[in-house]
Coordinates of C-alpha atoms in Angstrom, one line a residue:
M12 CA 33.4 -13.4 40.2
D13 CA 29.9 -13.2 41.8
A14 CA 28.2 -9.9 40.8
R15 CA 25.9 -9.9 43.7
P16 CA 26.8 -7.6 46.6
I17 CA 28.1 -9.3 49.7
L18 CA 26.5 -6.6 51.8
R19 CA 23.7 -4.2 50.8
V20 CA 22.4 -1.5 53.1
S21 CA 19.3 0.4 52.1
G22 CA 17.6 3.3 53.8
L23 CA 19.2 2.5 57.1
R24 CA 17.9 4.6 60.0
V25 CA 19.0 4.1 63.6
R26 CA 17.3 6.1 66.5
Y27 CA 18.2 6.4 70.1
G28 CA 15.0 7.8 71.6
R29 CA 14.4 11.0 69.7
K30 CA 17.9 11.3 68.4
V31 CA 18.4 10.0 64.9
A32 CA 22.0 8.7 64.7
V33 CA 21.8 7.3 61.1
D34 CA 19.4 8.9 58.7
G35 CA 18.6 6.9 55.4
V36 CA 22.1 5.6 54.7
S37 CA 22.5 3.2 51.7
F38 CA 25.5 1.5 50.2
E39 CA 26.7 -1.8 48.8
I40 CA 30.0 -3.8 49.1
M41 CA 30.9 -6.1 46.2
P42 CA 33.1 -9.2 46.3
G43 CA 36.8 -8.3 46.3
E44 CA 36.1 -4.8 47.6
V45 CA 37.3 -2.8 50.6
Y46 CA 34.7 -0.2 51.4
G47 CA 35.7 2.7 53.7
L48 CA 33.0 4.2 56.0
L49 CA 34.4 7.6 57.0
G50 CA 33.2 10.4 59.1
P51 CA 34.0 12.6 62.1
N52 CA 33.1 11.6 65.6
G53 CA 29.3 11.2 66.0
A54 CA 28.7 10.9 62.3
G55 CA 26.9 7.5 62.6
K56 CA 29.7 5.1 61.7
T57 CA 29.5 3.0 64.8
S58 CA 25.7 2.9 64.8
T59 CA 25.8 1.8 61.2
I60 CA 28.2 -1.0 62.1
K61 CA 26.1 -2.1 65.1
A62 CA 23.0 -2.2 62.8
I63 CA 24.8 -4.4 60.3
L64 CA 25.9 -6.7 63.2
N65 CA 22.3 -6.8 64.5
L66 CA 23.3 -5.2 67.7
V67 CA 20.8 -2.3 67.6
D68 CA 17.3 -1.9 66.4
Y69 CA 16.9 -0.1 63.0
E70 CA 14.7 0.7 60.2
G71 CA 15.5 0.0 56.6
E72 CA 17.2 -3.0 55.1
V73 CA 20.5 -4.8 55.7
D74 CA 21.0 -7.7 53.4
L75 CA 24.0 -10.2 53.7
L76 CA 24.8 -12.4 50.7
G77 CA 21.2 -12.0 49.4
M78 CA 19.9 -13.9 52.4
G79 CA 18.5 -11.0 54.4
R80 CA 19.2 -9.7 57.8
P81 CA 22.3 -11.0 59.4
R82 CA 21.2 -13.2 62.3
G83 CA 21.5 -16.7 63.6
K84 CA 23.9 -18.8 61.4
L85 CA 24.1 -16.1 58.8
L86 CA 26.2 -14.1 61.3
N87 CA 29.0 -16.8 60.9
E88 CA 29.6 -15.1 57.5
I89 CA 30.8 -12.0 59.3
G90 CA 34.1 -11.4 61.3
A91 CA 34.1 -8.2 63.3
V92 CA 36.6 -6.1 65.1
L93 CA 34.9 -3.3 66.9
E94 CA 36.6 -0.1 68.2
S95 CA 36.3 -1.4 71.7
P96 CA 37.3 -5.1 71.4
A97 CA 34.5 -7.5 72.3
V98 CA 36.5 -10.0 74.3
L99 CA 35.7 -11.9 77.5
E100 CA 38.3 -10.4 79.9
S101 CA 37.7 -13.0 82.7
L102 CA 39.2 -15.7 80.4
T103 CA 42.7 -16.4 79.4
V104 CA 43.7 -15.8 75.8
K105 CA 43.8 -19.5 75.2
E106 CA 40.4 -20.1 76.8
F107 CA 38.8 -17.3 74.8
L108 CA 40.2 -18.3 71.5
E109 CA 39.5 -22.0 71.9
L110 CA 35.9 -21.1 72.9
V111 CA 35.5 -19.0 69.7
A112 CA 37.1 -21.7 67.6
S113 CA 34.7 -24.4 69.0
I114 CA 31.7 -22.2 68.2
R115 CA 33.0 -21.4 64.7
G116 CA 34.1 -24.9 64.0
V117 CA 37.7 -23.9 63.4
G118 CA 40.5 -26.4 63.6
A119 CA 43.7 -26.1 65.8
D120 CA 46.0 -25.6 62.8
R121 CA 44.2 -22.5 61.7
L122 CA 44.1 -21.0 65.2
D123 CA 47.7 -21.9 65.9
A124 CA 48.8 -20.1 62.6
L125 CA 47.0 -16.9 63.6
V126 CA 48.3 -17.0 67.2
H127 CA 51.8 -17.3 65.7
A128 CA 51.3 -14.5 63.1
F129 CA 50.1 -12.1 65.7
D130 CA 52.7 -13.0 68.3
L131 CA 50.2 -14.1 71.0
G132 CA 51.9 -17.4 71.9
E133 CA 53.5 -16.1 75.1
Y134 CA 50.2 -14.6 76.2
L135 CA 48.0 -17.8 75.9
G136 CA 48.0 -18.3 79.6
S137 CA 47.4 -14.6 80.5
Y138 CA 44.0 -13.3 81.5
I139 CA 42.7 -10.9 78.8
A140 CA 42.0 -8.3 81.4
T141 CA 45.8 -8.1 82.1
L142 CA 46.8 -7.6 78.4
S143 CA 47.9 -4.3 76.9
Q144 CA 45.4 -2.6 74.6
G145 CA 47.4 -3.7 71.6
N146 CA 47.4 -7.3 72.6
K147 CA 43.6 -7.2 73.4
Q148 CA 43.2 -5.9 69.8
K149 CA 45.2 -8.8 68.4
V150 CA 43.0 -11.3 70.3
A151 CA 39.9 -9.5 68.7
I152 CA 41.5 -9.7 65.3
V153 CA 42.3 -13.4 65.6
S154 CA 38.8 -14.2 66.7
A155 CA 37.4 -12.3 63.7
L156 CA 39.7 -13.9 61.1
M157 CA 39.8 -17.5 62.3
H158 CA 36.7 -18.8 60.5
R159 CA 37.4 -17.1 57.1
P160 CA 34.2 -15.0 56.9
R161 CA 32.9 -13.6 53.6
L162 CA 32.6 -10.1 55.2
L163 CA 35.1 -8.5 57.5
V164 CA 33.8 -5.6 59.6
L165 CA 36.8 -3.6 60.9
D166 CA 36.2 -0.6 63.0
E167 CA 39.5 1.2 63.8
P168 CA 41.3 -2.2 63.5
F169 CA 44.8 -0.7 63.7
N170 CA 44.3 0.9 67.1
A171 CA 47.3 0.2 69.3
L172 CA 48.8 -2.4 67.0
D173 CA 52.6 -2.6 66.6
V174 CA 54.1 -2.0 63.1
K175 CA 54.6 -5.7 62.4
S176 CA 51.0 -6.7 63.3
A177 CA 49.6 -3.8 61.5
R178 CA 51.4 -4.9 58.3
I179 CA 50.2 -8.4 58.7
L180 CA 46.6 -7.2 59.0
K181 CA 47.0 -5.0 55.9
D182 CA 48.3 -8.0 54.0
V183 CA 45.5 -10.3 55.3
I184 CA 42.9 -7.6 54.1
Q185 CA 44.4 -7.7 50.6
A186 CA 44.5 -11.5 50.5
H187 CA 40.8 -11.5 51.7
R188 CA 40.0 -9.2 48.8
K189 CA 41.8 -11.4 46.3
D190 CA 39.8 -14.5 47.5
G191 CA 36.6 -12.6 46.8
G192 CA 35.8 -11.6 50.3
A193 CA 34.6 -8.1 51.2
V194 CA 35.7 -5.6 53.9
L195 CA 33.8 -2.8 55.6
F196 CA 36.5 -0.6 57.0
S197 CA 36.1 2.4 59.3
T198 CA 38.9 4.7 60.5
H199 CA 40.0 8.2 61.3
V200 CA 43.4 7.6 59.6
M201 CA 42.8 9.0 56.2
E202 CA 46.3 7.9 54.9
V203 CA 45.4 4.2 55.6
A204 CA 42.0 4.5 54.0
E205 CA 43.4 6.1 50.9
R206 CA 45.8 3.2 50.5
I207 CA 43.5 0.3 51.1
C208 CA 39.9 1.3 50.2
D209 CA 38.5 0.8 46.7
R210 CA 35.4 2.9 47.5
I211 CA 34.4 5.1 50.3
G212 CA 31.3 6.6 51.8
I213 CA 31.6 9.8 53.8
L214 CA 29.1 10.2 56.6
N215 CA 28.2 13.4 58.6
E216 CA 25.4 13.9 61.1
G217 CA 24.0 10.6 60.2
R218 CA 23.7 11.2 56.5
M219 CA 25.8 10.0 53.5
L220 CA 27.4 13.1 52.0
M221 CA 29.3 11.4 49.2
E222 CA 30.0 7.8 48.0
G223 CA 32.2 6.4 45.3
A224 CA 35.6 5.3 44.2
T225 CA 38.2 6.7 46.4
R226 CA 40.2 8.3 43.5
S227 CA 36.9 9.7 42.0
I228 CA 35.9 11.4 45.1
M229 CA 39.3 13.0 45.4
E230 CA 39.1 14.2 41.8
Q231 CA 35.5 15.5 42.3
L232 CA 36.7 17.6 45.3
H233 CA 39.9 18.7 43.6
A234 CA 41.9 17.2 46.5
G235 CA 45.5 15.9 46.4
S236 CA 44.8 13.5 49.3
L237 CA 41.8 11.7 50.8
E238 CA 42.3 13.8 54.0
E239 CA 41.9 16.9 52.0
A240 CA 38.9 15.6 50.2
F241 CA 37.3 14.4 53.5
L242 CA 37.7 17.8 55.1
R243 CA 36.2 19.5 52.1
A244 CA 33.3 17.2 52.0
I245 CA 32.3 18.0 55.7
H246 CA 33.2 21.6 55.1
A247 CA 35.8 21.7 57.9
E248 CA 38.7 23.4 56.1
E249 CA 37.7 27.0 56.9
E250 CA 36.9 26.0 60.5
I251 CA 40.3 24.4 61.0
K252 CA 42.0 27.5 59.5
G253 CA 40.2 29.8 61.9
L254 CA 40.9 27.6 64.9
V255 CA 44.6 27.4 64.1
E256 CA 44.9 31.1 63.5
A257 CA 43.3 31.8 66.9
L258 CA 46.0 29.7 68.7

């Protein structure tokens, strides 16, 4: 397997005016790896993801496949599901997915298989604006997977998904790993992250607090679960205890 990172982020800094949202973050994702980017609200996860997708200005370096900053045709090597699905709500499901497929050069067989897997067939004629949040999420997932990208960027991908679709997505992530792809995965659901992430990075206030193998971080923090390790890393355990006692 290729020993070169699929994604390398070095000294990433994202500013919004005077506010520094991401402050010197660095990490790598290797082929066959699921990397969990974890942190409380406002930690800098979404800004990091937007920088990787070239959606915000940043300082530092983002390198995809050793070919530099993801832009132009290189962005075709990424499939992204954002926390707020980026779909054109004025189109029908069929119109939107066929548009994405034509841009990505994806054949009908691949698109049909994904539509069937995520139970979107009955909604093909529906406008995306009329769909439930779960079905909008499925449309975003299908559009991200259809071109078999080397890097999947998944920001809260299980939001509003039904149990069957969530299981299918988990299995797709594992198959992607086995094929040598990489996944950048962001979630607040620690139980899911513990099960599927090979390595994690914990962000807080824009900075990387800890990074390493999931099991290793749990051991370092003497935690029985990733949730416990995460709360210890961001020093939230005592705060939670005090808040609960005050109720």
